[in-house]
Short mmCIF file of C-alpha atoms and ligand atoms in Angstrom, two decimals:
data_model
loop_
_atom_site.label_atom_id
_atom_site.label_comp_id
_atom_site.label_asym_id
_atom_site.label_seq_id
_atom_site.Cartn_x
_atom_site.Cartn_y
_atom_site.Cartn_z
CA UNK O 1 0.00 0.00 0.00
CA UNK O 2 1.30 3.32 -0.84
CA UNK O 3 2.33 6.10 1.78
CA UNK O 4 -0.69 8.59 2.34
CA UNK O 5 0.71 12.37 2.47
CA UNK O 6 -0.63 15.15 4.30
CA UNK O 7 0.05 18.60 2.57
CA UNK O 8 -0.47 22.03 4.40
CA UNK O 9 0.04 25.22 2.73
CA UNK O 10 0.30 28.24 5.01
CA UNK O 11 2.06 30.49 2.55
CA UNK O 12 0.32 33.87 2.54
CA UNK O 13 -3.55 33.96 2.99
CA UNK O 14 -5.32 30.58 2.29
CA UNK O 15 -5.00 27.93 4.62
CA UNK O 16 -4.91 24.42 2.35
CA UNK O 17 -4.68 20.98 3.70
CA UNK O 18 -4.97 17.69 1.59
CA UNK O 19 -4.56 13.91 1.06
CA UNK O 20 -2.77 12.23 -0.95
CA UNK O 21 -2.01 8.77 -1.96
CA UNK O 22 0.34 7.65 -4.55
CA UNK O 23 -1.67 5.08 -7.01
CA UNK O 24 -5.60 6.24 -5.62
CA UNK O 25 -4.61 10.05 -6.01
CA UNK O 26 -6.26 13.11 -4.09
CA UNK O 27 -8.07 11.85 -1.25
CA UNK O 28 -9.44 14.73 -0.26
CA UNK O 29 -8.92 18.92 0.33
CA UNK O 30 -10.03 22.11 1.72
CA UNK O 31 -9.19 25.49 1.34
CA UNK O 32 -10.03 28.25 3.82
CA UNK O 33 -9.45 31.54 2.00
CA UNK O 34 -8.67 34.99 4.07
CA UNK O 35 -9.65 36.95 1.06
CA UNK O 36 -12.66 38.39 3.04
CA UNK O 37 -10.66 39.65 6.43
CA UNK O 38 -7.85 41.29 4.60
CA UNK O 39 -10.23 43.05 1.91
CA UNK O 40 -10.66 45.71 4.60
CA UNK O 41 -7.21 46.90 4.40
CA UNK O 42 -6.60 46.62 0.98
CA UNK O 43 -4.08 43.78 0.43
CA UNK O 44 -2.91 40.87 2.86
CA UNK O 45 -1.64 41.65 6.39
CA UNK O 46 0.73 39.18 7.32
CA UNK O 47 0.30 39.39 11.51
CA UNK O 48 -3.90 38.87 10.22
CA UNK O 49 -2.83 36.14 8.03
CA UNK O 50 -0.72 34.36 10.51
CA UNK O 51 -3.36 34.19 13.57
CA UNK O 52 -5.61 33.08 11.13
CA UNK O 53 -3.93 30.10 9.76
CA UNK O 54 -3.76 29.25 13.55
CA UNK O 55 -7.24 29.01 13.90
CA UNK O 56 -8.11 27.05 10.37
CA UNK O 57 -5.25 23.95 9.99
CA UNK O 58 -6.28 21.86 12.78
CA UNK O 59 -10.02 21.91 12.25
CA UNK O 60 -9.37 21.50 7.94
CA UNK O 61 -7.07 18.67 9.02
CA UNK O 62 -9.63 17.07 11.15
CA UNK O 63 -12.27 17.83 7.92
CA UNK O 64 -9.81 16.37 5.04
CA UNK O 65 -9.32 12.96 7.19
CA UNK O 66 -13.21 13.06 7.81
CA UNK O 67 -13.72 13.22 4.17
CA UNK O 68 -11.23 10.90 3.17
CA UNK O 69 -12.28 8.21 5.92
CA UNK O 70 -8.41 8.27 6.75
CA UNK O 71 -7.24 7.97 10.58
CA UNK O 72 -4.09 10.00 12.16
CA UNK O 73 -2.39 6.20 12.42
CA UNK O 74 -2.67 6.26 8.16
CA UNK O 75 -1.06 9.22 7.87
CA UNK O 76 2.60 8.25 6.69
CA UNK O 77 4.24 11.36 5.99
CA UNK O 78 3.38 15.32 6.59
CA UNK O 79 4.28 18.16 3.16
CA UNK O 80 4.28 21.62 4.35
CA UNK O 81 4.89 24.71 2.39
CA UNK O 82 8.31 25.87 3.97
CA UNK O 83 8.93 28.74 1.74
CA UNK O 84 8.84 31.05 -0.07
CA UNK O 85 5.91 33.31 1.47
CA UNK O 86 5.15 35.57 4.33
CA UNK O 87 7.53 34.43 7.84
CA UNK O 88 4.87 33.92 9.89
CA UNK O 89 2.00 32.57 8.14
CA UNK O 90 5.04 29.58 6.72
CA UNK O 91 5.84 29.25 10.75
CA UNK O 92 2.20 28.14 11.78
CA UNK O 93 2.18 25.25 9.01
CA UNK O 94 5.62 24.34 9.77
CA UNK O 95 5.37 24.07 13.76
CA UNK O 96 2.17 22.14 13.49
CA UNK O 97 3.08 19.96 10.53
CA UNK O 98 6.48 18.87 12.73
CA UNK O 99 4.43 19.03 15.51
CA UNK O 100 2.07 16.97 14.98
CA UNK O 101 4.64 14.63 13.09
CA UNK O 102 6.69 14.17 15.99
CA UNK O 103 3.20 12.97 17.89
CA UNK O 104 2.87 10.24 14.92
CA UNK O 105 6.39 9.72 14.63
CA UNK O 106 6.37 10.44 10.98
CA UNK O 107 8.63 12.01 8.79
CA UNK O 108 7.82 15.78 7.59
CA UNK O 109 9.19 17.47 4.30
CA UNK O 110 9.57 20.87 2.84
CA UNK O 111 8.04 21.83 0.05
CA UNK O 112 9.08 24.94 -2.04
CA UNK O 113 5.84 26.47 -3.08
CA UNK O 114 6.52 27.14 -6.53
CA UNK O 115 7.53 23.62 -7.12
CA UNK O 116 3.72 22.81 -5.76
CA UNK O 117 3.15 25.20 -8.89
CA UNK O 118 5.14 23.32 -11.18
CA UNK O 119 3.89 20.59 -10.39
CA UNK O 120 0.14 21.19 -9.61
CA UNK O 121 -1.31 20.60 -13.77
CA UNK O 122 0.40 16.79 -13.23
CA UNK O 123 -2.80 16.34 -10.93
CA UNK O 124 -5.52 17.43 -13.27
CA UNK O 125 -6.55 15.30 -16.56
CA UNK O 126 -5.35 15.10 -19.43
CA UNK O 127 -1.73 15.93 -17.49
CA UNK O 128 1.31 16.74 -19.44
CA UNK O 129 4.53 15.13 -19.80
CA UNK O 130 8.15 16.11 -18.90
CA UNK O 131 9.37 18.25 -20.58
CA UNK O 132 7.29 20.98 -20.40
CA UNK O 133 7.37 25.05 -20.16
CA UNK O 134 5.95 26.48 -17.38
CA UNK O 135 4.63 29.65 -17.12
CA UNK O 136 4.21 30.06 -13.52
CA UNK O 137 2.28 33.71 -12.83
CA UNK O 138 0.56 34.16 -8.86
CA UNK O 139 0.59 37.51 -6.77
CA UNK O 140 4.40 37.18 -5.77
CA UNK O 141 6.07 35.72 -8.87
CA UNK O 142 5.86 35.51 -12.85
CA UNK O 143 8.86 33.03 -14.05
CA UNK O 144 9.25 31.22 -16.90
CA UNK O 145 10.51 27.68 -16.05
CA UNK O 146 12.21 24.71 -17.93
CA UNK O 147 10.80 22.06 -16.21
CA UNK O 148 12.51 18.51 -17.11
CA UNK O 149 11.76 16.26 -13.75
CA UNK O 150 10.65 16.31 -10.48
CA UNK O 151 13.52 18.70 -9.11
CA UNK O 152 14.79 19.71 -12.28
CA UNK O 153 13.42 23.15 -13.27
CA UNK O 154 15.61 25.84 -15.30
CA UNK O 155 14.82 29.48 -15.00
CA UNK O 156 14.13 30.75 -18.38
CA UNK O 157 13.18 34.67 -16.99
CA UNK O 158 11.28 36.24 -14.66
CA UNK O 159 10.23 39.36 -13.68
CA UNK O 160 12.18 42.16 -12.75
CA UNK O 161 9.90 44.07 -10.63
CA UNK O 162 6.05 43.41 -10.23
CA UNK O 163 4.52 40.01 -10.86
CA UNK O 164 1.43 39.50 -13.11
CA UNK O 165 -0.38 39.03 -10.44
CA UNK O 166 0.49 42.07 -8.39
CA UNK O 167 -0.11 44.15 -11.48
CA UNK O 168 -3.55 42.88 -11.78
CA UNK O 169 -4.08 43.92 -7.73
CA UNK O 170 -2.87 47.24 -8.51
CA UNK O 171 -4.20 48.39 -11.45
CA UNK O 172 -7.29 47.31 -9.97
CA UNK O 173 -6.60 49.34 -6.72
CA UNK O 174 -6.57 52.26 -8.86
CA UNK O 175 -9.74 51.55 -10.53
CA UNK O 176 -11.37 51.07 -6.81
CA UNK O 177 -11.67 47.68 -7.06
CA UNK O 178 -11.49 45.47 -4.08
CA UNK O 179 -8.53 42.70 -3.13
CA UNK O 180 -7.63 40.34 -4.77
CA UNK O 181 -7.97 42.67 -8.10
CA UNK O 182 -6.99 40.26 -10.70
CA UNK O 183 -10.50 38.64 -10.71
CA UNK O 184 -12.58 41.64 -9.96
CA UNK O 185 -10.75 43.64 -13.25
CA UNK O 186 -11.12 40.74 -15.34
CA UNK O 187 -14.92 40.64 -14.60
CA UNK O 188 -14.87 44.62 -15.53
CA UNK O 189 -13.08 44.23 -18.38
CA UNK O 190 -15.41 42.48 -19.90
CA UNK O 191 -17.48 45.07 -20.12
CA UNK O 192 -15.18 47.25 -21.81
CA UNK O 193 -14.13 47.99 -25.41
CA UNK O 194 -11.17 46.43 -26.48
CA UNK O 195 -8.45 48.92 -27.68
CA UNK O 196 -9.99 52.24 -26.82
CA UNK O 197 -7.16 52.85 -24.68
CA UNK O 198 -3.66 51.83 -24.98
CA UNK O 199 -0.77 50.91 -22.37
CA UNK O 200 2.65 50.05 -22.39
CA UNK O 201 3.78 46.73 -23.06
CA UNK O 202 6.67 46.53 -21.04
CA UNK O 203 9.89 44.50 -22.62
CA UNK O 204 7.60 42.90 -25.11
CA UNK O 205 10.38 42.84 -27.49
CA UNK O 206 13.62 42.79 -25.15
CA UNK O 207 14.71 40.32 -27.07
CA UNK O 208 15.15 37.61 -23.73
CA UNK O 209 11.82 36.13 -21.51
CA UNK O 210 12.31 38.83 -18.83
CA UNK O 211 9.05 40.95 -17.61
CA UNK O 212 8.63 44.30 -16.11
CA UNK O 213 5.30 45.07 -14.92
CA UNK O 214 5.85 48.18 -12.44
CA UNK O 215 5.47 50.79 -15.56
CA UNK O 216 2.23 49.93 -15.79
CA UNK O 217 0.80 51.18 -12.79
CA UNK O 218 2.26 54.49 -13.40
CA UNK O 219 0.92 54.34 -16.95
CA UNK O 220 -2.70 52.95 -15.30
CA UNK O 221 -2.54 56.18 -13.07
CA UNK O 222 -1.73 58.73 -15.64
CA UNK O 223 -4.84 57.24 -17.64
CA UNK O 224 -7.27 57.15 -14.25
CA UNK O 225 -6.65 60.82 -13.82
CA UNK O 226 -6.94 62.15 -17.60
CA UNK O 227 -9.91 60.40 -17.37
CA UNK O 228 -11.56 61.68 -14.00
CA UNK O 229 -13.98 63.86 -15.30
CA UNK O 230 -12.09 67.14 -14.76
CA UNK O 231 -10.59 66.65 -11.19
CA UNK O 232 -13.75 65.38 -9.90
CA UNK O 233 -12.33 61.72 -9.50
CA UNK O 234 -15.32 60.21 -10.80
CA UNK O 235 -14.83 58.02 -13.39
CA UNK O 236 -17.88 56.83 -15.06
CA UNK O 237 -18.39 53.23 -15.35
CA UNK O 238 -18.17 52.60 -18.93
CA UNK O 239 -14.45 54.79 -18.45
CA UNK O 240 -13.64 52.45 -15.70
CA UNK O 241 -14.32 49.19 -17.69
CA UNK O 242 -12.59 50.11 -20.70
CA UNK O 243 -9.52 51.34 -18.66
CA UNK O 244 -9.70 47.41 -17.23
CA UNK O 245 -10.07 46.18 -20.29
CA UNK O 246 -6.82 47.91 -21.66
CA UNK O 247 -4.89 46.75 -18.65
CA UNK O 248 -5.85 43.16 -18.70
CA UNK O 249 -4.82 43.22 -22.85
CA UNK O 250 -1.42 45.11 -22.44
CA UNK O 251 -0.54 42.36 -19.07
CA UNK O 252 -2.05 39.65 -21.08
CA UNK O 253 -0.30 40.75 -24.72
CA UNK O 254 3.13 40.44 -22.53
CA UNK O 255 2.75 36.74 -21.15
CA UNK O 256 1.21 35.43 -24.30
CA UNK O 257 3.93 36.58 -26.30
CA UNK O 258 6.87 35.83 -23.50
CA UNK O 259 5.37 32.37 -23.09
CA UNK O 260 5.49 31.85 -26.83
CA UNK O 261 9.33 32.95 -27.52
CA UNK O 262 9.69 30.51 -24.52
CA UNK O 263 8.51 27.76 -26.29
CA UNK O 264 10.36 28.53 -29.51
CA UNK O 265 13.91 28.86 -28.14
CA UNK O 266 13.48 25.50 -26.30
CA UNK O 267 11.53 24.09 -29.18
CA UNK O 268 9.39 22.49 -26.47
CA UNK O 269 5.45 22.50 -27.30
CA UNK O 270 3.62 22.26 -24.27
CA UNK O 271 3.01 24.85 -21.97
CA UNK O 272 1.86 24.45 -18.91
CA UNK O 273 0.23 27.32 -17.14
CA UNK O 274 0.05 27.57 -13.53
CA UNK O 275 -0.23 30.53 -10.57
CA UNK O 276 -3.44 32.23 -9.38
CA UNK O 277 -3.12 34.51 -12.95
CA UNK O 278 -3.84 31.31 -14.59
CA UNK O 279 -7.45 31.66 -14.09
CA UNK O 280 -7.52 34.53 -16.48
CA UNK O 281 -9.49 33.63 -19.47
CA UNK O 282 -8.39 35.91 -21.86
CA UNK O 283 -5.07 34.63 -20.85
CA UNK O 284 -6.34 31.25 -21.63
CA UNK O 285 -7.64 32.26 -24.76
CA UNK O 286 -4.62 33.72 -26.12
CA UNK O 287 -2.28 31.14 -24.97
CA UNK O 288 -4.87 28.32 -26.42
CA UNK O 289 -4.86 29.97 -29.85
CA UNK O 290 -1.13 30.80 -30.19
CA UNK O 291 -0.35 27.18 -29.18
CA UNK O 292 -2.68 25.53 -31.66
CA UNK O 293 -1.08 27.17 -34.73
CA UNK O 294 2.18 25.43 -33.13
CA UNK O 295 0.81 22.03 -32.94
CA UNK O 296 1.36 22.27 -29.24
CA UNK O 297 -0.85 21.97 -26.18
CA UNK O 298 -1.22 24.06 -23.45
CA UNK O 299 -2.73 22.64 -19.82
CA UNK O 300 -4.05 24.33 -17.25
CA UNK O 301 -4.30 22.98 -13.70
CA UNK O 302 -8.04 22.49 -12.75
CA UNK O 303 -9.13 26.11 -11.55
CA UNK O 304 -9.16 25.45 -8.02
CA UNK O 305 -5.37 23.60 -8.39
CA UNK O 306 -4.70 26.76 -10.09
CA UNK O 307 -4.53 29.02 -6.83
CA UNK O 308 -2.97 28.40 -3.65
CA UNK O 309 -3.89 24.64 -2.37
CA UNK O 310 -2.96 22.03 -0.02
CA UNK O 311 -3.11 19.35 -2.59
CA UNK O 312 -0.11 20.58 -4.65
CA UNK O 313 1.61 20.37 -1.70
CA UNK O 314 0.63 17.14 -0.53
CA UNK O 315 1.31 16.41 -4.15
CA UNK O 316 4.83 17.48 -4.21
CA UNK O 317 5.80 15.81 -1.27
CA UNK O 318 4.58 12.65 -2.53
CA UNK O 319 6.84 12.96 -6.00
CA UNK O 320 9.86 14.36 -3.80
CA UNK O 321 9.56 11.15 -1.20
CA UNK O 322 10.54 8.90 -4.55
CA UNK O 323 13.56 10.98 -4.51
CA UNK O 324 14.77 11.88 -0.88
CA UNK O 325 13.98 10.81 2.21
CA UNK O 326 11.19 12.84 4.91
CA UNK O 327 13.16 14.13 8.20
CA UNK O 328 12.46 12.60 11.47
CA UNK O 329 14.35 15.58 13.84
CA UNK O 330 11.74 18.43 13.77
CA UNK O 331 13.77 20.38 13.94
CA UNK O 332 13.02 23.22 11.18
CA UNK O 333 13.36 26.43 9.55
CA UNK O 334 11.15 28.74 7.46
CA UNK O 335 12.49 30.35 4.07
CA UNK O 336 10.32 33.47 3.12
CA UNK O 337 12.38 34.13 0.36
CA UNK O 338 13.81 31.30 -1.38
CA UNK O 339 14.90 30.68 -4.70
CA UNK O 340 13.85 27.85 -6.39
CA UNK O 341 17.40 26.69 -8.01
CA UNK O 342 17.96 25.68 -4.64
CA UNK O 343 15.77 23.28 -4.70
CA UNK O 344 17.16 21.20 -8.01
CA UNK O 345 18.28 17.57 -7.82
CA UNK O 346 21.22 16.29 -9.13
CA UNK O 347 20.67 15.05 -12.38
O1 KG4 Q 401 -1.23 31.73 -6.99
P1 KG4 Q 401 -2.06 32.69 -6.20
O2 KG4 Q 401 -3.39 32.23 -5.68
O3 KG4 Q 401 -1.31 33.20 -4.95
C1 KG4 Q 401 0.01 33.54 -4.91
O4 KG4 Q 401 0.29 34.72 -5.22
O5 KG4 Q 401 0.83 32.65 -4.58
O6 KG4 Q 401 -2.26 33.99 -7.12
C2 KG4 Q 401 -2.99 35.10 -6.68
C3 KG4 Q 401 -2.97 36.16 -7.77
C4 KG4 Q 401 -3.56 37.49 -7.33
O7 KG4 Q 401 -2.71 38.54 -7.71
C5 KG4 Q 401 -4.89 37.56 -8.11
O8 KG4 Q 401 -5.30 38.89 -8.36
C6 KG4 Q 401 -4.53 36.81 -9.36
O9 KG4 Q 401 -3.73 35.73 -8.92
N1 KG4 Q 401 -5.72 36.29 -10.06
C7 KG4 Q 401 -6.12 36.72 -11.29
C8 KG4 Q 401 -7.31 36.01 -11.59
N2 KG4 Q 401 -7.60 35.18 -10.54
C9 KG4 Q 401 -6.61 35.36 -9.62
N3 KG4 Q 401 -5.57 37.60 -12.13
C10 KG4 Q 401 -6.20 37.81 -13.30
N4 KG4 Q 401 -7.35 37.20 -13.66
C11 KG4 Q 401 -7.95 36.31 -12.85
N5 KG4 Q 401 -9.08 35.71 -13.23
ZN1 ZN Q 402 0.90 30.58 -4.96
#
């Protein structure tokens, strides 16, 4: 019988917590999202985030073994998210996962969370096949990986500044949308007119599969306050919607076309798309239809894979266990920042 993994993702402000079993798959998951709390302020707060998590693991533990008719004594090994993300939130899913391993005696291991990323589309149906490019774009990161194995991803580029995801949150910040922007602006743009304003694509044609998304915002502000109906800082709604619609097509424009030259210098053709960003259909749309005249594919991790989860942790731990072994110290460390070429296996 094969080992049964417990994955908890503590990250930054969804609480995730999963099952799963090599051979039978995802036994079961839940998601607690914060979104509502830090909406207040505007963006996450980590101190908010952390007391939070505190209150939801243990009880979506208790829920995913419920679900999953799976006792403590079947749990073999415990994933946690030990980086990168905000300190404290990664603390409360590391202390309880080694916690709560050392009660079981179990072993516990690390996961990077961009590697539960990488990895997340191998869980969904139809999944692809190594090698693939990934275009991995959440709130904190847009990257453009090489991904060969199970610990063997190659950065292709990145951003510079702002992720995707980020730029999303702010540009919709400046329209007066609430957090998290990306979906909110997404749902306005669709009410607005395609190409009636136009903004910057940033290093669309640097020549290399780098990103810079921080001009934007500037550019989105100049364009919010030409358009405020004289100083009054009213925009009208149709105004507001076609400004959304001209920010989602210039960030959109950028990762289509980076994504693309990705797949052409490493004459790969499939793309797999992961990161909260990945939900965007016009994203979708553009990548879909680009691909196609390639003869590639492009996948897309099931929506709710697609955002921070416990399963793509529990996930990843289960692929890494094939390769190294869990820890049985407890001791442990978080890594807020951490770079994901740390992370690669010999090969
Ligand atoms: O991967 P994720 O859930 O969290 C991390 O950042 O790790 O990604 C969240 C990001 C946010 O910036 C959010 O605004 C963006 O993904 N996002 C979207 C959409 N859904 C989520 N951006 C554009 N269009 C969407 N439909
Ligand atoms: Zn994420």
């Amino acid at each position: 019988m094969s080992l049964i993994t417990l994955g908890i993702e503590s990250s930054c402000d969804e609480t995730g917590i999963a099952l799963y079993q090599m051979g039978r798959g995802l036994l079961a998951h839940a998601l607690y999202t914060q979104v509502a709390m830090h909406n207040e302020y505007g963006g996450v707060v980590p101190e908010l985030a952390s007391r939070d998590h505190v209150r939801r693991v243990i009880p979506l533990v208790r829920q995913v073994m419920r679900e999953a008719d799976v006792s403590l004594d079947q749990i073999n090994v415990i994933a946690y998210t030990q980086g990168p993300g905000l300190g404290g939130a990664l603390l409360v899913g590391a202390s309880i996962a080694n916690a709560l391993a050392y009660a079981l005696d179990i072993p516990t291991i690390g996961i990077h969370h961009l590697e539960g990323h990488l990895l997340s589309p191998l869980l969904s149906d139809p999944a692809p096949e190594f090698p693939f490019v990934a275009l991995l774009v959440s709130g904190g990161h847009t990257q453009l990986m090489r991904v060969d194995g199970v610990g063997r991803y190659t950065l292709l580029g990145e951003t510079l500044d702002d992720a995707a995801g980020e730029a999303f949150d702010k540009g919709a910040k400046l329209l007066g949308l609430s957090y998290p922007g990306g979906p909110a602006l997404a749902k306005l743009a669709a009410l607005g007119r395609p190409g009636l304003y136009k903004l910057p694509r940033p290093m669309l044609h640097s020549g290399d599969l780098d990103f810079s998304f921080s001009g934007l915002k500037t550019a989105v502000l100049t364009l919010v306050k030409q358009s405020d109906n004289d100083g009054q800082k009213i925009l009208n709604e149709q105004t507001r919607a076609d400004i959304a619609c001209a920010v989602q097509e210039a960030i959109v424009d950028v990762l289509a076309h980076k994504a693309h030259a990705a797949l052409a210098q490493t004459g790969l053709n499939q793309l797999v798309v992961a990161g909260g960003v990945g939900a965007n259909q016009l994203l979708r749309s553009r990548l879909t239809e680009g691909i196609g005249k390639r003869g590639g594919k492009v996948f897309y991790p099931d929506l709710e894979f697609c955002t921070d989860n416990g399963a793509m942790i529990a996930f990843a731990g289960a692929l890494r266990l094939a390769q190294q072994q869990g820890k049985k110290d407890y001791r442990f460390n978080v890594k807020p920042r951490w770079n994901l070429a740390e992370i690669n296996t010999a090969t």
